[in-house]
Structures are given as structure tokens and as C-alpha cells.
Amino acid sequence: MSQSDPVSRHVLDQAIDWQLRFGEIHDNPEDLSAWKAWLNAHPEHLRAWEQLNGIERYLTAAKPPMARQTLLKRPSTLQRGRTLLSLAVVVLLGLAVTDRYVPLRYALADAVTPTGEQRVLTLPDDTRLTLAGRSALDIRFDAQQRRIVLRTGEILIETGHGDTRPFIVETPAGHLRALGTRFIVAEEPRGTRLTVLRSAVAAHPRHGLAEAVIPEGDAVLMTPDQLDEFTHAAPGAAAWAQGMLVVDNERLDQVIAALGRERVGLLTLDPQLADLRVTGSFPLHDTERALRALSANIPIRIERHTPFWLAVKPDF
């Protein structure tokens, strides 16, 4: 269980009480012993303390710190401080849950999709864009070019015909120039993954000196400095646009990551299962059904810890 896992309101209230008294604890050996005993009594206590101090660091960075002694002068002031801290916890946890549904940092993008949903856009030049869940992009068409800025997520692009302006997809890693084509662009931790389904795409890393043409049927990871070695496009690479995950001898951790991107809640995998191989087709919009199908074919079991947290564990 990680330090970011949720804690009960009762334990959180206890942690807030200790937090507001913490300035006096070191001057009182009995209080210090009592605090240590509470902290070590249950893992949830330590988790609540770590989360609360993380929130306090966030608030301290945003505003000048409030003097603890002022909070401790009168019981009514202590209660107000406790209430305000509780409210801050609720607000920040609420923002975290909201961000799991829709990426808040990209809320002002021209097009945004929430977790587990797709969106299809037809642009003025008849280009068709399919946005996967948790995707965000900006549309910048002018007289010289047609430019899409992919902020996060994944898109399937089918470019319109009859428009002579270059069609460019800009990402943090560089830019891609369509050569009359159908292709997928996905943001990954290391860079931008391009999969060419039809025709070709010219890729130019942000710090590179020249572009390279990726042909139909190939895929490549583009980082700001270079293009990795070309690989064959995965079978069913565009199946997600029809709501399916199609994999052939794929690692289980990659499959669980793909299903996890479709869930508002948390989906975790026991690390010892990461290397298991999976082949099959699974529904993206019914992830629990997909997990049941997985558990029927490989030695895993699904544990439900809360309505929003599913854990994949070994069953061998």
C-alpha cells in the first residue's frame, strides 16, 4: 500500500489534531511519546501523517506560513484552524479525484476528453480526429498550415484531401508532417509514439537537424533528440478507436496500464505479474469485464479494496 492511498476520516481527524499541536509536542516528553505511539499504532496513521504534511508543504509554498502558536492560543482558534485544515484536505483530495476524471492542467485546451470516453472531431478541412480518453489538444489552422498541438493522450488522425496546406502535429518531442495519411500519435513518458497506418509521415525531433519519413505499417518513438529504431506497427493498433484493446503476446503490465487509463478509479498490478504475456481482445469501456476475461486465462485474481480501487494479484 502506497503513501498516496486514501485514509479514513476518523484517522485524518486524529492526524490534524496532532499536526496543530506539533509545535508544543517537543517540549513535553509525555506528548512526544504519545504522538510516537499513535504514529506507530497502525500503518494508516503514518500514511495520514505523510499525506497531511504533503498538503501542508503545498499550502506553505502557496502562502506565508501561519504561526502555530496563534492557532493554539484559544480552543476556538484551534477549532477554526482544524476546520480550515480539514477543508484544505477535502479540497485537494477532491481536485485529485477530479484530475483522475479529466486532466485539469489541460482544461482550457480546444478539445479535452475525460477518462474512459472518446471524442470524434471533423475539422474544417474534413480531417477526422478521434481522441482517446484523457487526451487534450489545440487546433491552430491559418492560411499557411493546418496545425494540431497534442498536449497529452492519444489521437487517431485521418487527414482530409484537397487542401494543399501542410498538416502538422506538434508534440513536446517535435513535430509530424502528414503525407496524405492515416496515423496514430500517442504521448508516452519517454516521448511521442507514431504509428503509420496508411501512406507515410515525416517526423522531425524538436532538437534534430532533419526529418525522417516513416512508411506505412511502421511505428517509432520520437524523443526531443532523436527517433528510435523503427518497428512494425502492432496488430490492432487502432482498435481502441472502436472501443477494443487488441494485444498479441503483450506484457501484462502494459495491458493493465492500458485498462487503467480507461478507469477513473485506481487499478494496480502486483509487480511479480508484470512479465506475464497476454494475447486477446478486451473491451476498453467495460474494464471489469476485461479483467474477468484476463483472470479466466492467466493466473491472476482481482481484489476490490474500495469501489474505486481494484488490485490485480497472483493466483498461483
PDB file of C-alpha atoms in Angstrom, residues 27-219:
ATOM      1  CA  ASP A  27       8.596  20.470  24.934  1.00  0.00           C
ATOM      2  CA  ASN A  28       6.548  17.736  26.590  1.00  0.00           C
ATOM      3  CA  PRO A  29       8.079  14.225  26.771  1.00  0.00           C
ATOM      4  CA  GLU A  30       4.711  12.624  27.520  1.00  0.00           C
ATOM      5  CA  ASP A  31       3.089  14.241  24.482  1.00  0.00           C
ATOM      6  CA  LEU A  32       6.057  13.257  22.323  1.00  0.00           C
ATOM      7  CA  SER A  33       5.760   9.636  23.456  1.00  0.00           C
ATOM      8  CA  ALA A  34       2.003   9.694  22.879  1.00  0.00           C
ATOM      9  CA  TRP A  35       2.477  11.061  19.346  1.00  0.00           C
ATOM     10  CA  LYS A  36       5.065   8.391  18.513  1.00  0.00           C
ATOM     11  CA  ALA A  37       2.800   5.683  19.927  1.00  0.00           C
ATOM     12  CA  TRP A  38      -0.107   6.910  17.803  1.00  0.00           C
ATOM     13  CA  LEU A  39       2.106   7.119  14.713  1.00  0.00           C
ATOM     14  CA  ASN A  40       3.323   3.522  15.125  1.00  0.00           C
ATOM     15  CA  ALA A  41      -0.013   2.044  16.176  1.00  0.00           C
ATOM     16  CA  HIS A  42      -1.217   1.452  12.604  1.00  0.00           C
ATOM     17  CA  PRO A  43       0.184   1.938   9.077  1.00  0.00           C
ATOM     18  CA  GLU A  44      -2.810   4.139   8.274  1.00  0.00           C
ATOM     19  CA  HIS A  45      -1.694   6.628  10.945  1.00  0.00           C
ATOM     20  CA  LEU A  46       1.706   7.076   9.292  1.00  0.00           C
ATOM     21  CA  ARG A  47       0.044   7.348   5.884  1.00  0.00           C
ATOM     22  CA  ALA A  48      -2.309  10.078   7.162  1.00  0.00           C
ATOM     23  CA  TRP A  49       0.610  11.957   8.716  1.00  0.00           C
ATOM     24  CA  GLU A  50       2.637  11.823   5.488  1.00  0.00           C
ATOM     25  CA  GLN A  51      -0.321  12.964   3.376  1.00  0.00           C
ATOM     26  CA  LEU A  52      -1.140  15.789   5.768  1.00  0.00           C
ATOM     27  CA  ASN A  53       2.429  17.059   5.781  1.00  0.00           C
ATOM     28  CA  GLY A  54       2.498  16.879   1.995  1.00  0.00           C
ATOM     29  CA  ILE A  55      -0.586  19.104   1.874  1.00  0.00           C
ATOM     30  CA  GLU A  56       0.952  21.481   4.412  1.00  0.00           C
ATOM     31  CA  ARG A  57       4.063  21.818   2.226  1.00  0.00           C
ATOM     32  CA  TYR A  58       1.799  22.638  -0.711  1.00  0.00           C
ATOM     33  CA  LEU A  59      -0.061  25.306   1.273  1.00  0.00           C
ATOM     34  CA  THR A  60       3.182  26.741   2.650  1.00  0.00           C
ATOM     35  CA  ALA A  61       4.503  27.185  -0.879  1.00  0.00           C
ATOM     36  CA  ALA A  62       1.315  28.989  -1.867  1.00  0.00           C
ATOM     37  CA  LYS A  63       1.047  31.371   1.134  1.00  0.00           C
ATOM     38  CA  PRO A  64       3.205  32.639   4.030  1.00  0.00           C
ATOM     39  CA  PRO A  65       3.030  30.155   6.939  1.00  0.00           C
ATOM     40  CA  MET A  66       0.576  30.810   9.758  1.00  0.00           C
ATOM     41  CA  ALA A  67       2.128  30.911  13.229  1.00  0.00           C
ATOM     42  CA  ARG A  68       1.223  27.728  15.094  1.00  0.00           C
ATOM     43  CA  GLN A  69       1.259  29.482  18.451  1.00  0.00           C
ATOM     44  CA  THR A  70      -1.525  31.786  17.277  1.00  0.00           C
ATOM     45  CA  LEU A  71      -3.639  28.762  16.444  1.00  0.00           C
ATOM     46  CA  LEU A  72      -3.022  27.299  19.878  1.00  0.00           C
ATOM     47  CA  LYS A  73      -3.926  30.342  21.988  1.00  0.00           C
ATOM     48  CA  ARG A  74      -7.646  29.654  22.328  1.00  0.00           C
ATOM     49  CA  PRO A  75      -9.745  26.492  21.831  1.00  0.00           C
ATOM     50  CA  SER A  76     -11.997  28.345  19.402  1.00  0.00           C
ATOM     51  CA  THR A  77      -8.980  29.352  17.309  1.00  0.00           C
ATOM     52  CA  LEU A  78      -7.701  25.782  17.427  1.00  0.00           C
ATOM     53  CA  GLN A  79     -11.055  24.538  16.178  1.00  0.00           C
ATOM     54  CA  ARG A  80     -11.077  27.095  13.364  1.00  0.00           C
ATOM     55  CA  GLY A  81      -7.578  26.046  12.339  1.00  0.00           C
ATOM     56  CA  ARG A  82      -8.594  22.400  12.448  1.00  0.00           C
ATOM     57  CA  THR A  83     -11.667  23.135  10.326  1.00  0.00           C
ATOM     58  CA  LEU A  84      -9.647  25.083   7.760  1.00  0.00           C
ATOM     59  CA  LEU A  85      -7.057  22.320   7.529  1.00  0.00           C
ATOM     60  CA  SER A  86      -9.808  19.731   7.116  1.00  0.00           C
ATOM     61  CA  LEU A  87     -11.317  21.848   4.351  1.00  0.00           C
ATOM     62  CA  ALA A  88      -7.930  22.106   2.613  1.00  0.00           C
ATOM     63  CA  VAL A  89      -7.573  18.322   2.739  1.00  0.00           C
ATOM     64  CA  VAL A  90     -11.049  17.812   1.285  1.00  0.00           C
ATOM     65  CA  VAL A  91     -10.462  20.366  -1.494  1.00  0.00           C
ATOM     66  CA  LEU A  92      -7.096  18.929  -2.522  1.00  0.00           C
ATOM     67  CA  LEU A  93      -8.341  15.346  -2.430  1.00  0.00           C
ATOM     68  CA  GLY A  94     -11.360  16.450  -4.458  1.00  0.00           C
ATOM     69  CA  LEU A  95      -9.069  18.013  -7.053  1.00  0.00           C
ATOM     70  CA  ALA A  96      -7.067  14.791  -7.202  1.00  0.00           C
ATOM     71  CA  VAL A  97     -10.220  12.764  -7.870  1.00  0.00           C
ATOM     72  CA  THR A  98     -11.365  15.282 -10.481  1.00  0.00           C
ATOM     73  CA  ASP A  99      -7.987  15.081 -12.203  1.00  0.00           C
ATOM     74  CA  ARG A 100      -8.408  11.320 -12.475  1.00  0.00           C
ATOM     75  CA  TYR A 101     -11.583  12.036 -14.480  1.00  0.00           C
ATOM     76  CA  VAL A 102     -10.287  14.868 -16.654  1.00  0.00           C
ATOM     77  CA  PRO A 103      -6.711  16.256 -16.865  1.00  0.00           C
ATOM     78  CA  LEU A 104      -7.125  19.595 -15.058  1.00  0.00           C
ATOM     79  CA  ARG A 105      -3.901  21.174 -16.332  1.00  0.00           C
ATOM     80  CA  TYR A 106      -5.291  20.943 -19.875  1.00  0.00           C
ATOM     81  CA  ALA A 107      -8.832  22.055 -19.039  1.00  0.00           C
ATOM     82  CA  LEU A 108      -8.526  25.118 -21.313  1.00  0.00           C
ATOM     83  CA  ALA A 109      -7.366  23.166 -24.376  1.00  0.00           C
ATOM     84  CA  ASP A 110      -9.537  23.353 -27.513  1.00  0.00           C
ATOM     85  CA  ALA A 111     -10.584  19.710 -27.139  1.00  0.00           C
ATOM     86  CA  VAL A 112     -10.396  17.565 -23.982  1.00  0.00           C
ATOM     87  CA  THR A 113     -11.703  14.074 -23.279  1.00  0.00           C
ATOM     88  CA  PRO A 114     -12.330  12.667 -19.787  1.00  0.00           C
ATOM     89  CA  THR A 115     -11.173   9.268 -18.595  1.00  0.00           C
ATOM     90  CA  GLY A 116     -12.923   6.354 -20.297  1.00  0.00           C
ATOM     91  CA  GLU A 117     -14.526   8.436 -23.047  1.00  0.00           C
ATOM     92  CA  GLN A 118     -13.700   9.161 -26.681  1.00  0.00           C
ATOM     93  CA  ARG A 119     -14.493  12.099 -28.914  1.00  0.00           C
ATOM     94  CA  VAL A 120     -14.593  12.395 -32.703  1.00  0.00           C
ATOM     95  CA  LEU A 121     -13.958  15.772 -34.359  1.00  0.00           C
ATOM     96  CA  THR A 122     -14.325  16.705 -38.018  1.00  0.00           C
ATOM     97  CA  LEU A 123     -12.161  19.725 -38.830  1.00  0.00           C
ATOM     98  CA  PRO A 124     -12.902  22.392 -41.489  1.00  0.00           C
ATOM     99  CA  ASP A 125     -10.623  20.597 -43.996  1.00  0.00           C
ATOM    100  CA  ASP A 126     -12.564  17.316 -43.456  1.00  0.00           C
ATOM    101  CA  THR A 127      -9.776  15.828 -41.351  1.00  0.00           C
ATOM    102  CA  ARG A 128     -11.217  13.391 -38.818  1.00  0.00           C
ATOM    103  CA  LEU A 129      -9.721  13.216 -35.317  1.00  0.00           C
ATOM    104  CA  THR A 130     -10.553  10.510 -32.776  1.00  0.00           C
ATOM    105  CA  LEU A 131      -9.389  11.393 -29.268  1.00  0.00           C
ATOM    106  CA  ALA A 132      -8.783   8.642 -26.731  1.00  0.00           C
ATOM    107  CA  GLY A 133      -9.695   9.168 -23.080  1.00  0.00           C
ATOM    108  CA  ARG A 134      -7.647  11.719 -21.093  1.00  0.00           C
ATOM    109  CA  SER A 135      -6.492  13.495 -24.238  1.00  0.00           C
ATOM    110  CA  ALA A 136      -6.149  17.215 -24.902  1.00  0.00           C
ATOM    111  CA  LEU A 137      -5.218  19.194 -27.997  1.00  0.00           C
ATOM    112  CA  ASP A 138      -5.315  22.631 -29.577  1.00  0.00           C
ATOM    113  CA  ILE A 139      -6.334  23.356 -33.182  1.00  0.00           C
ATOM    114  CA  ARG A 140      -4.327  26.058 -34.960  1.00  0.00           C
ATOM    115  CA  PHE A 141      -5.339  26.454 -38.585  1.00  0.00           C
ATOM    116  CA  ASP A 142      -4.239  29.509 -40.552  1.00  0.00           C
ATOM    117  CA  ALA A 143      -3.588  30.486 -44.162  1.00  0.00           C
ATOM    118  CA  GLN A 144      -0.185  28.768 -44.222  1.00  0.00           C
ATOM    119  CA  GLN A 145      -0.729  25.482 -42.396  1.00  0.00           C
ATOM    120  CA  ARG A 146      -3.028  23.140 -40.518  1.00  0.00           C
ATOM    121  CA  ARG A 147      -1.506  22.500 -37.095  1.00  0.00           C
ATOM    122  CA  ILE A 148      -2.688  20.281 -34.245  1.00  0.00           C
ATOM    123  CA  VAL A 149      -0.914  20.617 -30.881  1.00  0.00           C
ATOM    124  CA  LEU A 150      -1.241  17.390 -28.884  1.00  0.00           C
ATOM    125  CA  ARG A 151      -0.903  18.235 -25.181  1.00  0.00           C
ATOM    126  CA  THR A 152      -1.494  14.775 -23.740  1.00  0.00           C
ATOM    127  CA  GLY A 153      -3.133  11.468 -24.605  1.00  0.00           C
ATOM    128  CA  GLU A 154      -3.615   9.752 -27.951  1.00  0.00           C
ATOM    129  CA  ILE A 155      -5.302  10.615 -31.254  1.00  0.00           C
ATOM    130  CA  LEU A 156      -6.147   8.794 -34.467  1.00  0.00           C
ATOM    131  CA  ILE A 157      -5.899  11.107 -37.484  1.00  0.00           C
ATOM    132  CA  GLU A 158      -7.402  10.660 -40.940  1.00  0.00           C
ATOM    133  CA  THR A 159      -6.350  13.706 -42.924  1.00  0.00           C
ATOM    134  CA  GLY A 160      -8.736  15.443 -45.297  1.00  0.00           C
ATOM    135  CA  HIS A 161      -7.964  15.611 -49.015  1.00  0.00           C
ATOM    136  CA  GLY A 162      -7.926  18.586 -51.351  1.00  0.00           C
ATOM    137  CA  ASP A 163      -6.182  21.054 -49.021  1.00  0.00           C
ATOM    138  CA  THR A 164      -2.636  21.963 -50.062  1.00  0.00           C
ATOM    139  CA  ARG A 165      -1.597  23.434 -46.709  1.00  0.00           C
ATOM    140  CA  PRO A 166       0.790  21.165 -44.767  1.00  0.00           C
ATOM    141  CA  PHE A 167      -0.831  19.191 -41.948  1.00  0.00           C
ATOM    142  CA  ILE A 168       1.387  19.258 -38.841  1.00  0.00           C
ATOM    143  CA  VAL A 169       1.014  17.561 -35.456  1.00  0.00           C
ATOM    144  CA  GLU A 170       3.126  19.260 -32.796  1.00  0.00           C
ATOM    145  CA  THR A 171       4.062  17.442 -29.578  1.00  0.00           C
ATOM    146  CA  PRO A 172       6.575  18.122 -26.792  1.00  0.00           C
ATOM    147  CA  ALA A 173       9.046  15.846 -28.616  1.00  0.00           C
ATOM    148  CA  GLY A 174       8.861  17.510 -32.036  1.00  0.00           C
ATOM    149  CA  HIS A 175       6.511  17.671 -34.995  1.00  0.00           C
ATOM    150  CA  LEU A 176       4.997  15.243 -37.511  1.00  0.00           C
ATOM    151  CA  ARG A 177       4.073  16.150 -41.087  1.00  0.00           C
ATOM    152  CA  ALA A 178       1.336  14.097 -42.715  1.00  0.00           C
ATOM    153  CA  LEU A 179       1.933  12.876 -46.255  1.00  0.00           C
ATOM    154  CA  GLY A 180      -1.686  12.097 -47.199  1.00  0.00           C
ATOM    155  CA  THR A 181      -2.247   9.580 -44.469  1.00  0.00           C
ATOM    156  CA  ARG A 182      -3.944   7.832 -41.526  1.00  0.00           C
ATOM    157  CA  PHE A 183      -1.865   7.602 -38.373  1.00  0.00           C
ATOM    158  CA  ILE A 184      -1.850   7.494 -34.568  1.00  0.00           C
ATOM    159  CA  VAL A 185       0.036   9.871 -32.275  1.00  0.00           C
ATOM    160  CA  ALA A 186       0.361   8.981 -28.587  1.00  0.00           C
ATOM    161  CA  GLU A 187       2.161  10.742 -25.754  1.00  0.00           C
ATOM    162  CA  GLU A 188       4.261   8.390 -23.609  1.00  0.00           C
ATOM    163  CA  PRO A 189       6.613   9.053 -20.662  1.00  0.00           C
ATOM    164  CA  ARG A 190       9.718   8.991 -22.901  1.00  0.00           C
ATOM    165  CA  GLY A 191       8.306  10.837 -25.885  1.00  0.00           C
ATOM    166  CA  THR A 192       5.802  10.628 -28.746  1.00  0.00           C
ATOM    167  CA  ARG A 193       4.881   7.315 -30.366  1.00  0.00           C
ATOM    168  CA  LEU A 194       3.896   7.473 -34.027  1.00  0.00           C
ATOM    169  CA  THR A 195       2.117   4.592 -35.752  1.00  0.00           C
ATOM    170  CA  VAL A 196       1.557   4.948 -39.510  1.00  0.00           C
ATOM    171  CA  LEU A 197      -1.499   3.053 -40.741  1.00  0.00           C
ATOM    172  CA  ARG A 198      -1.625   4.387 -44.297  1.00  0.00           C
ATOM    173  CA  SER A 199       0.778   6.301 -46.593  1.00  0.00           C
ATOM    174  CA  ALA A 200       3.614   7.954 -44.643  1.00  0.00           C
ATOM    175  CA  VAL A 201       4.503  10.606 -42.062  1.00  0.00           C
ATOM    176  CA  ALA A 202       7.630  12.778 -41.821  1.00  0.00           C
ATOM    177  CA  ALA A 203       8.928  13.069 -38.245  1.00  0.00           C
ATOM    178  CA  HIS A 204      11.258  15.826 -37.003  1.00  0.00           C
ATOM    179  CA  PRO A 205      12.529  15.663 -33.392  1.00  0.00           C
ATOM    180  CA  ARG A 206      12.493  19.043 -31.662  1.00  0.00           C
ATOM    181  CA  HIS A 207      16.284  19.223 -31.407  1.00  0.00           C
ATOM    182  CA  GLY A 208      17.019  17.219 -34.540  1.00  0.00           C
ATOM    183  CA  LEU A 209      18.630  18.568 -37.704  1.00  0.00           C
ATOM    184  CA  ALA A 210      16.447  16.763 -40.240  1.00  0.00           C
ATOM    185  CA  GLU A 211      13.201  14.871 -40.592  1.00  0.00           C
ATOM    186  CA  ALA A 212      12.769  11.203 -41.468  1.00  0.00           C
ATOM    187  CA  VAL A 213       9.896   9.559 -43.321  1.00  0.00           C
ATOM    188  CA  ILE A 214       8.134   6.697 -41.522  1.00  0.00           C
ATOM    189  CA  PRO A 215       6.374   4.404 -44.013  1.00  0.00           C
ATOM    190  CA  GLU A 216       3.030   2.650 -43.800  1.00  0.00           C
ATOM    191  CA  GLY A 217       2.972  -0.228 -41.324  1.00  0.00           C
ATOM    192  CA  ASP A 218       5.804   1.093 -39.157  1.00  0.00           C
ATOM    193  CA  ALA A 219       5.933   2.726 -35.739  1.00  0.00           C
TER     194      ALA A 219
END
